[in-house]
Coordinates of C-alpha atoms in Angstrom, one line a residue:
X242 CA 259.3 -65.0 93.9
X243 CA 256.0 -63.1 93.5
X244 CA 254.4 -62.6 90.1
X245 CA 255.1 -58.9 90.3
X246 CA 258.8 -59.3 90.7
X247 CA 259.0 -62.0 88.0
X248 CA 257.5 -59.4 85.6
X249 CA 260.3 -56.8 86.6
X250 CA 263.0 -59.4 86.1
X251 CA 261.7 -60.3 82.7
X252 CA 261.4 -56.6 81.7
X253 CA 265.1 -55.9 82.8
X254 CA 266.4 -59.0 80.9
X255 CA 264.5 -58.0 77.8
X256 CA 265.8 -54.5 78.0
X257 CA 269.4 -55.6 78.2
X258 CA 269.3 -58.4 75.7
X259 CA 268.9 -56.2 72.5
X260 CA 272.4 -54.9 72.8
X261 CA 273.8 -58.0 71.1
X262 CA 271.0 -58.3 68.5
X263 CA 271.6 -55.4 66.1
X264 CA 271.1 -56.3 62.4
X265 CA 272.5 -54.3 59.5
X266 CA 276.0 -53.7 58.1
X267 CA 278.8 -52.4 60.2
X268 CA 280.4 -49.3 58.8
X269 CA 283.6 -49.7 56.8
X270 CA 285.6 -46.7 55.6
X271 CA 285.6 -46.7 51.7
X272 CA 288.9 -47.3 50.0
X273 CA 290.4 -44.2 48.3
X274 CA 293.1 -43.7 45.7
X275 CA 296.2 -42.8 47.8
X276 CA 299.5 -41.1 46.9
X277 CA 302.4 -40.1 49.1
X278 CA 302.6 -36.6 47.6
X279 CA 301.3 -34.3 44.9
X280 CA 302.6 -34.2 41.4
X281 CA 303.6 -30.6 41.6
X282 CA 305.4 -30.9 45.0
X283 CA 308.2 -28.6 46.0
X284 CA 309.3 -28.4 49.6
X285 CA 308.1 -31.1 52.0
X286 CA 306.9 -29.1 55.0
X287 CA 305.2 -30.1 58.2
X288 CA 301.5 -30.3 58.2
X289 CA 301.5 -28.4 61.6
X290 CA 301.9 -25.2 59.7
X291 CA 298.5 -25.7 58.1
X292 CA 296.6 -27.2 61.0
X293 CA 297.9 -24.8 63.6
X294 CA 297.7 -21.6 61.4
X295 CA 294.4 -19.7 61.9
X296 CA 293.0 -17.4 59.3
X297 CA 293.8 -14.3 61.4
X298 CA 297.5 -15.1 61.2
X299 CA 297.4 -15.4 57.5
X300 CA 297.1 -11.7 56.6
X301 CA 299.1 -8.7 57.6
X302 CA 296.5 -6.1 57.0
X303 CA 294.3 -5.1 60.0
X304 CA 291.6 -3.6 57.7
X305 CA 291.2 -6.9 55.9
X306 CA 291.1 -8.8 59.2
X307 CA 288.4 -6.4 60.4
X308 CA 286.3 -7.1 57.3
X309 CA 286.7 -10.8 57.6
X310 CA 285.7 -10.6 61.4
X311 CA 282.6 -8.6 60.4
X312 CA 281.8 -11.3 57.8
X313 CA 282.0 -14.1 60.4
X314 CA 279.6 -12.2 62.6
X315 CA 277.1 -11.1 60.1
X316 CA 277.2 -13.5 57.2
X317 CA 273.7 -15.0 56.6
X318 CA 275.0 -18.3 55.2
X319 CA 276.9 -18.8 58.4
X320 CA 273.9 -18.0 60.5
X321 CA 271.8 -20.5 58.6
X322 CA 274.5 -23.2 59.1
X323 CA 274.6 -22.6 62.8
X324 CA 270.9 -22.8 63.0
X325 CA 271.0 -26.1 61.0
X326 CA 273.4 -27.5 63.5
X327 CA 271.1 -26.7 66.4
X328 CA 268.2 -28.3 64.4
X329 CA 270.3 -31.6 64.1
X330 CA 271.2 -31.4 67.8
X331 CA 267.4 -31.3 68.6
X332 CA 266.8 -34.2 66.2
X333 CA 269.5 -36.1 67.9
X334 CA 267.8 -35.8 71.3
X335 CA 264.5 -36.6 69.7
X336 CA 266.0 -39.7 68.1
X337 CA 267.6 -40.9 71.5
X338 CA 264.3 -40.6 73.3
X339 CA 263.0 -43.7 71.3
X340 CA 265.5 -45.8 73.1
X341 CA 263.7 -45.4 76.4
X342 CA 260.3 -46.0 77.7
X343 CA 257.5 -43.5 77.3
X344 CA 255.3 -42.5 80.3
X345 CA 251.9 -41.0 80.2
X346 CA 249.2 -40.0 82.6
X347 CA 245.5 -39.5 82.2
X348 CA 242.2 -39.1 83.8
X349 CA 238.5 -39.5 83.0
X350 CA 235.6 -38.2 85.1
X351 CA 232.1 -39.6 84.7
X352 CA 229.3 -38.4 87.1
X353 CA 226.8 -40.9 85.7
X354 CA 227.1 -44.3 87.6
X355 CA 225.1 -46.0 85.0
X356 CA 227.5 -45.0 82.2
X357 CA 229.6 -47.8 80.9
X358 CA 232.9 -45.9 81.2
X359 CA 234.1 -45.5 84.8
X360 CA 236.0 -42.7 86.2
X361 CA 239.8 -43.3 86.1
X362 CA 243.1 -41.7 87.1
X363 CA 246.4 -43.3 86.5
X364 CA 249.7 -43.5 84.6
X365 CA 251.0 -45.8 82.0
X366 CA 254.2 -46.9 80.4
X367 CA 254.9 -48.2 76.9
X368 CA 258.2 -49.3 75.6
X369 CA 259.2 -50.8 72.1
X370 CA 262.4 -52.6 72.9
X371 CA 265.2 -51.9 70.4
X372 CA 265.7 -55.6 70.0
X373 CA 267.1 -55.4 66.4
X374 CA 268.8 -52.0 66.7
X375 CA 266.3 -50.0 64.6
X376 CA 266.4 -47.0 67.0
X377 CA 270.2 -47.3 67.7
X378 CA 270.9 -47.3 63.9
X379 CA 268.7 -44.2 63.5
X380 CA 270.4 -42.5 66.4
X381 CA 273.8 -43.2 65.0
X382 CA 272.6 -41.9 61.6
X383 CA 271.4 -38.6 63.1
X384 CA 274.6 -38.3 65.0
X385 CA 276.7 -38.6 61.9
X386 CA 274.4 -36.0 60.2
X387 CA 275.0 -33.7 63.1
X388 CA 278.8 -34.1 62.7
X389 CA 278.4 -33.6 58.9
X390 CA 276.5 -30.4 59.5
X391 CA 279.2 -29.1 61.9
X392 CA 281.8 -29.9 59.1
X393 CA 279.5 -28.1 56.6
X394 CA 279.7 -25.1 58.9
X395 CA 283.5 -25.1 58.6
X396 CA 283.2 -25.2 54.8
X397 CA 281.0 -22.1 54.9
X398 CA 283.5 -20.5 57.3
X399 CA 286.4 -21.1 55.0
X400 CA 284.3 -19.9 52.0
X401 CA 283.5 -16.6 53.9
X402 CA 287.1 -16.0 54.8
X403 CA 288.6 -16.8 51.4
X404 CA 285.9 -15.0 49.5
X405 CA 286.3 -11.8 51.5
X406 CA 290.0 -11.9 51.2
X407 CA 289.9 -12.5 47.4
X408 CA 287.3 -9.9 46.8
X409 CA 289.4 -7.5 48.8
X410 CA 292.5 -8.4 46.9
X411 CA 290.5 -7.8 43.7
X412 CA 289.2 -4.5 44.8
X413 CA 292.8 -3.3 45.7
X414 CA 293.9 -4.5 42.2
X415 CA 291.3 -2.2 40.6
X416 CA 292.6 0.6 43.0
X417 CA 296.1 0.0 41.6
X418 CA 294.8 -0.1 38.0
X419 CA 292.8 3.2 38.6
X420 CA 295.9 4.8 40.0
X421 CA 298.1 3.6 37.1
X422 CA 295.4 4.8 34.5
X423 CA 295.1 8.2 36.1
X424 CA 298.9 8.7 36.2
X425 CA 299.1 7.6 32.5
X426 CA 296.3 10.0 31.6
X427 CA 298.1 12.9 33.4
X428 CA 301.3 12.1 31.4
X429 CA 299.3 11.9 28.1
X430 CA 297.5 15.2 28.8
X431 CA 300.8 16.8 29.6
X432 CA 302.2 15.7 26.2
X433 CA 299.1 16.5 24.5
X434 CA 299.6 20.2 25.4
X435 CA 303.1 20.1 24.3
X436 CA 302.5 18.4 21.0
X437 CA 299.4 20.7 20.4
X438 CA 301.7 23.8 20.8
X439 CA 304.3 22.3 18.5
X440 CA 301.6 21.5 15.9
X441 CA 300.3 25.1 16.0
X442 CA 303.9 26.4 15.5
X443 CA 304.3 24.0 12.6
X444 CA 307.1 22.0 14.1
X445 CA 305.3 18.6 13.8
X446 CA 302.6 17.1 11.6
X447 CA 299.0 16.7 12.5
X448 CA 299.5 12.9 12.7
X449 CA 301.4 13.3 16.0
X450 CA 298.6 15.5 17.4
X451 CA 295.9 13.0 16.5
X452 CA 297.8 10.0 17.8
X453 CA 298.3 11.6 21.3
X454 CA 294.7 12.8 21.3
X455 CA 293.6 9.2 20.6
X456 CA 295.7 7.9 23.6
X457 CA 294.2 10.5 25.9
X458 CA 290.8 9.4 25.0
X459 CA 291.7 5.7 25.6
X460 CA 293.0 6.5 29.1
X461 CA 289.9 8.6 29.8
X462 CA 287.6 5.8 28.7
X463 CA 289.3 3.2 30.9
X464 CA 288.7 5.2 34.1
X465 CA 284.9 4.8 34.2
X466 CA 285.2 1.1 33.5
X467 CA 287.6 0.6 36.4
X468 CA 285.4 2.6 38.7
X469 CA 282.6 0.3 37.9
X470 CA 284.6 -2.7 38.8
X471 CA 285.6 -1.0 42.1
X472 CA 281.9 -0.4 43.0
X473 CA 281.1 -4.0 42.1
X474 CA 283.8 -5.4 44.4
X475 CA 282.8 -3.0 47.2
X476 CA 279.2 -4.2 46.9
X477 CA 280.3 -7.9 46.9
X478 CA 282.3 -7.3 50.1
X479 CA 279.4 -5.5 51.6
X480 CA 277.2 -8.5 51.0
X481 CA 279.7 -10.9 52.3
X482 CA 280.0 -9.0 55.5
X483 CA 276.2 -8.6 56.0
X484 CA 276.1 -4.9 55.2
X485 CA 274.1 -2.7 52.9
X486 CA 276.2 -1.3 50.0
X487 CA 278.8 1.1 51.4
X488 CA 282.2 2.4 50.8
X489 CA 284.8 -0.2 51.9
X490 CA 287.8 1.0 53.9
X491 CA 291.3 0.4 52.4
X492 CA 294.3 -0.9 54.1
X493 CA 297.6 -1.9 52.5
X494 CA 297.9 -2.2 48.7
X495 CA 298.5 -5.5 47.1
X496 CA 302.2 -4.8 46.6
X497 CA 302.4 -4.1 50.4
X498 CA 300.3 -7.1 51.3
X499 CA 301.7 -10.6 51.7
X500 CA 300.6 -13.9 53.0
X501 CA 302.4 -14.4 56.2
X502 CA 302.1 -18.2 56.5
X503 CA 304.4 -21.0 55.7
X504 CA 302.0 -23.1 53.7
X505 CA 303.4 -26.5 52.7
X506 CA 303.4 -27.0 49.0
X507 CA 303.6 -30.8 49.4
X508 CA 301.8 -33.0 52.0
X509 CA 300.6 -36.6 51.7
X510 CA 297.2 -36.6 49.9
X511 CA 295.8 -38.9 52.5
X512 CA 295.8 -36.0 54.9
X513 CA 293.1 -34.3 52.8
X514 CA 290.6 -36.5 54.7
X515 CA 290.8 -33.8 57.3
X516 CA 289.3 -31.3 54.9
X517 CA 285.8 -30.4 56.3
X518 CA 284.0 -31.1 53.0
X519 CA 285.7 -34.4 52.7
X520 CA 284.9 -35.3 56.2
X521 CA 281.2 -34.2 55.8
X522 CA 280.8 -36.4 52.7
X523 CA 282.2 -39.4 54.6
X524 CA 279.8 -38.7 57.6
X525 CA 276.8 -38.5 55.3
X526 CA 277.8 -41.9 53.9
X527 CA 278.2 -43.3 57.4
X528 CA 274.6 -42.0 58.2
X529 CA 273.2 -43.6 55.0
X530 CA 274.9 -46.9 56.0
X531 CA 273.2 -46.8 59.4
X532 CA 269.8 -46.4 57.7
X533 CA 270.4 -49.7 56.0
X534 CA 270.2 -51.2 59.5
X535 CA 267.0 -49.3 60.2
X536 CA 265.4 -50.8 57.1
X537 CA 266.6 -54.3 58.0
X538 CA 265.4 -54.1 61.6
X539 CA 261.9 -53.2 60.2
X540 CA 261.7 -56.6 58.6
X541 CA 261.8 -58.2 62.1
X542 CA 259.0 -58.3 64.7
X543 CA 258.9 -55.4 67.2
X544 CA 258.6 -56.3 70.9
X545 CA 256.5 -54.0 73.1
X546 CA 256.1 -53.8 76.8
X547 CA 253.3 -51.9 78.6
X548 CA 252.4 -51.3 82.1
X549 CA 249.5 -49.4 83.8
X550 CA 248.7 -48.4 87.4
X551 CA 246.0 -46.2 88.7
X552 CA 242.4 -46.1 90.0
X553 CA 239.1 -47.0 88.3
X554 CA 235.6 -46.8 89.8
X555 CA 232.0 -46.3 88.5
X556 CA 231.3 -44.1 91.6
X557 CA 233.5 -41.0 91.3
X558 CA 233.4 -40.6 95.2
X559 CA 235.0 -44.0 95.6
X560 CA 237.7 -43.3 92.9
X561 CA 240.8 -43.2 95.2
X562 CA 239.8 -45.9 97.7
X563 CA 242.1 -48.9 97.9
X564 CA 239.5 -51.2 96.3
X565 CA 239.6 -49.0 93.2
X566 CA 243.4 -49.5 92.7
X567 CA 244.4 -51.5 89.7
X568 CA 247.7 -52.4 87.9
X569 CA 248.7 -54.5 84.9
X570 CA 251.8 -55.3 82.8
X571 CA 251.8 -56.8 79.4
X572 CA 254.0 -57.7 76.5
X573 CA 253.3 -57.9 72.8
X574 CA 254.9 -58.8 69.6
X575 CA 254.1 -57.7 66.1
X576 CA 255.7 -58.1 62.7
X577 CA 255.3 -58.3 59.0
X578 CA 254.2 -61.6 57.3
X579 CA 253.8 -60.8 53.7
X580 CA 254.0 -57.4 51.9
X581 CA 254.8 -58.3 48.4
X582 CA 258.5 -57.6 48.8
X583 CA 257.9 -54.1 50.2
X584 CA 260.2 -54.6 53.2
X585 CA 262.9 -56.2 51.1
X586 CA 262.8 -53.4 48.6
X587 CA 263.0 -50.8 51.5
X588 CA 266.4 -52.3 52.5
X589 CA 267.6 -52.2 48.9
X590 CA 266.5 -48.6 48.5
X591 CA 268.5 -47.6 51.6
X592 CA 271.4 -49.7 50.4
X593 CA 271.6 -47.9 47.0
X594 CA 271.3 -44.6 48.7
X595 CA 274.2 -45.4 50.8
X596 CA 276.2 -46.5 47.7
X597 CA 275.4 -43.1 46.2
X598 CA 276.8 -41.4 49.2
X599 CA 279.9 -43.5 49.1
X600 CA 280.6 -42.6 45.5
X601 CA 280.0 -38.9 46.4
X602 CA 282.5 -39.2 49.1
X603 CA 285.1 -40.8 46.9
X604 CA 284.4 -38.2 44.2
X605 CA 284.8 -35.3 46.7
X606 CA 288.2 -36.8 47.8
X607 CA 289.5 -36.9 44.3
X608 CA 288.2 -33.3 43.7
X609 CA 290.1 -32.1 46.9
X610 CA 293.3 -33.7 45.6
X611 CA 292.8 -32.1 42.2
X612 CA 292.0 -28.7 43.9
X613 CA 295.4 -28.9 45.8
X614 CA 297.2 -29.9 42.7
X615 CA 295.9 -26.9 40.8
X616 CA 296.4 -24.6 43.7
X617 CA 300.0 -25.5 44.1
X618 CA 300.6 -25.1 40.4
X619 CA 298.9 -21.7 40.5
X620 CA 301.1 -20.4 43.4
X621 CA 304.3 -21.6 41.7
X622 CA 303.4 -20.2 38.2
X623 CA 302.0 -16.9 39.4
X624 CA 305.2 -16.2 41.4
X625 CA 307.3 -17.0 38.4
X626 CA 305.0 -14.9 36.1
X627 CA 305.1 -11.9 38.5
X628 CA 308.9 -11.9 38.6
X629 CA 309.1 -11.9 34.8
X630 CA 306.4 -9.3 34.5
X631 CA 308.1 -7.1 37.1
X632 CA 311.3 -7.2 35.1
X633 CA 309.4 -6.2 32.0
X634 CA 307.9 -3.2 33.8
X635 CA 311.3 -2.0 35.0
X636 CA 312.7 -2.3 31.6
X637 CA 309.6 -0.6 30.1
X638 CA 310.1 2.3 32.4
X639 CA 313.7 2.8 31.3
X640 CA 312.6 2.5 27.6
X641 CA 309.8 5.0 28.2
X642 CA 312.2 7.5 29.5
X643 CA 314.8 7.0 26.8
X644 CA 312.1 7.1 24.0
X645 CA 310.9 10.5 25.3
X646 CA 314.4 11.8 25.3
X647 CA 315.0 10.7 21.8
X648 CA 311.6 12.2 20.7
X649 CA 312.5 15.5 22.4
X650 CA 315.8 15.5 20.5
X651 CA 314.1 14.9 17.3
X652 CA 315.5 11.5 16.6
X653 CA 312.3 9.4 16.4
X654 CA 308.6 10.1 15.7
X655 CA 306.0 10.2 18.4
X656 CA 304.6 6.9 17.0
X657 CA 307.5 5.0 18.6
X658 CA 307.0 6.9 21.9
X659 CA 303.3 5.8 21.9
X660 CA 304.2 2.3 21.3
X661 CA 306.6 2.3 24.2
X662 CA 304.1 4.0 26.5
X663 CA 301.3 1.6 25.6
X664 CA 303.6 -1.3 26.3
X665 CA 304.4 0.1 29.6
X666 CA 300.8 0.8 30.5
X667 CA 299.7 -2.7 29.7
X668 CA 302.7 -4.2 31.5
X669 CA 301.8 -2.2 34.6
X670 CA 298.2 -3.3 34.5
X671 CA 299.3 -6.9 34.1
X672 CA 301.5 -6.6 37.1
X673 CA 298.8 -5.2 39.2
X674 CA 296.6 -8.2 38.2
X675 CA 299.4 -10.7 38.9
X676 CA 299.9 -9.2 42.4
X677 CA 296.2 -9.9 43.1
X678 CA 296.4 -13.4 41.6
X679 CA 299.5 -14.2 43.7
X680 CA 297.7 -13.3 46.9
X681 CA 294.4 -15.0 45.9
X682 CA 296.2 -18.2 44.8
X683 CA 297.8 -18.5 48.2
X684 CA 294.4 -18.1 50.0
X685 CA 293.0 -20.7 47.6
X686 CA 295.8 -23.2 48.4
X687 CA 295.4 -22.6 52.2
X688 CA 291.7 -23.4 51.8
X689 CA 292.2 -26.4 49.6
X690 CA 294.6 -27.8 52.2
X691 CA 291.8 -27.5 54.8
X692 CA 293.8 -25.1 57.0
X693 CA 292.8 -23.6 60.3
X694 CA 289.7 -21.7 59.4
X695 CA 288.4 -21.8 63.0
X696 CA 287.0 -18.8 64.9

């Protein structure tokens, strides 16, 4: 076998041999606290209702769906996240290139024959063999970071959908409050006219007139405050949808809206590992774990191969003659001897960074379980509270009608009427608020369970 072919065989053997020489720890999934179900479980439903349900199937309001779609198209946080994914894809390709040889070309032209540097034209190859897995560990780390970034995009996606929906519900709540307040003001102004006429005729005392005048002013003062809240919510929705401040279109009221999903209120907590923020945290830990291997590989010698082929001649006119052709192949090894513990400390630094990412992952998992626990409890209690408050409103409406009849018949003072009317007004406002909280809590539960927030 010629010397040239021997060199080729040696290069091929050395290029294949590193596959079994990776140093560094193998990834092991961290242990988590597990429970079969949640503390506040109700009905054990299929997980498929969460994983298969997309956000556009969650709402029965086309206006709200349109706002969410606009937010997904225009939101700047989502655009930044998509750009960050493309950046990591480029970094992954950049990292993969280190696994392969690098080829270069070059040429030097010298017209002076007496000059010590001859004219040259050729190509060269250099290759640091990944004998200890340094480049493969780094490549795996970047790959996990890319996957974590894709999961982070899903987190932003779910935030956009949930935040727009909740802001919309809050805006419609203030719309309801404004309508309730305006209706209350109209009723009070009507009775103010009646009571003023009775006072002028001497049928009632000035106390009744002052009391109703005070209630009119209270209702008038509440309207500008609610209008400010509506403008605030409209601006928030405009920002979430990537628009300049504008009037937001209205669809159904909160009492007409409903969450049309069958969201399970009890699933095994282990399934929360599919939540994008939990998965992203684990992937970041996996990436940090790979970089321990990078640091460990840097403690071992690096093996380099090089080859060159081309032409060299002191006489430029003879550069490409056969006698000017030259080729060479070489190998080298270099490694640390003594660096006062620097290389060892590098490994320990990366080990502790990985440990921190592991703790962050475990903490994120517990946070996710806690969020679902709270969301389940919120859904249940808001539903119960809404039912009770709705009964209060119905009873208050009957009491309001009866108290006015008693007042018109002269059986009670207007102070009793005002007390009944105030209770009705407050109960109606509370019911409007609970309608919003019911809807919002269902969205928050869907988000906490890691439901289908896909485009």
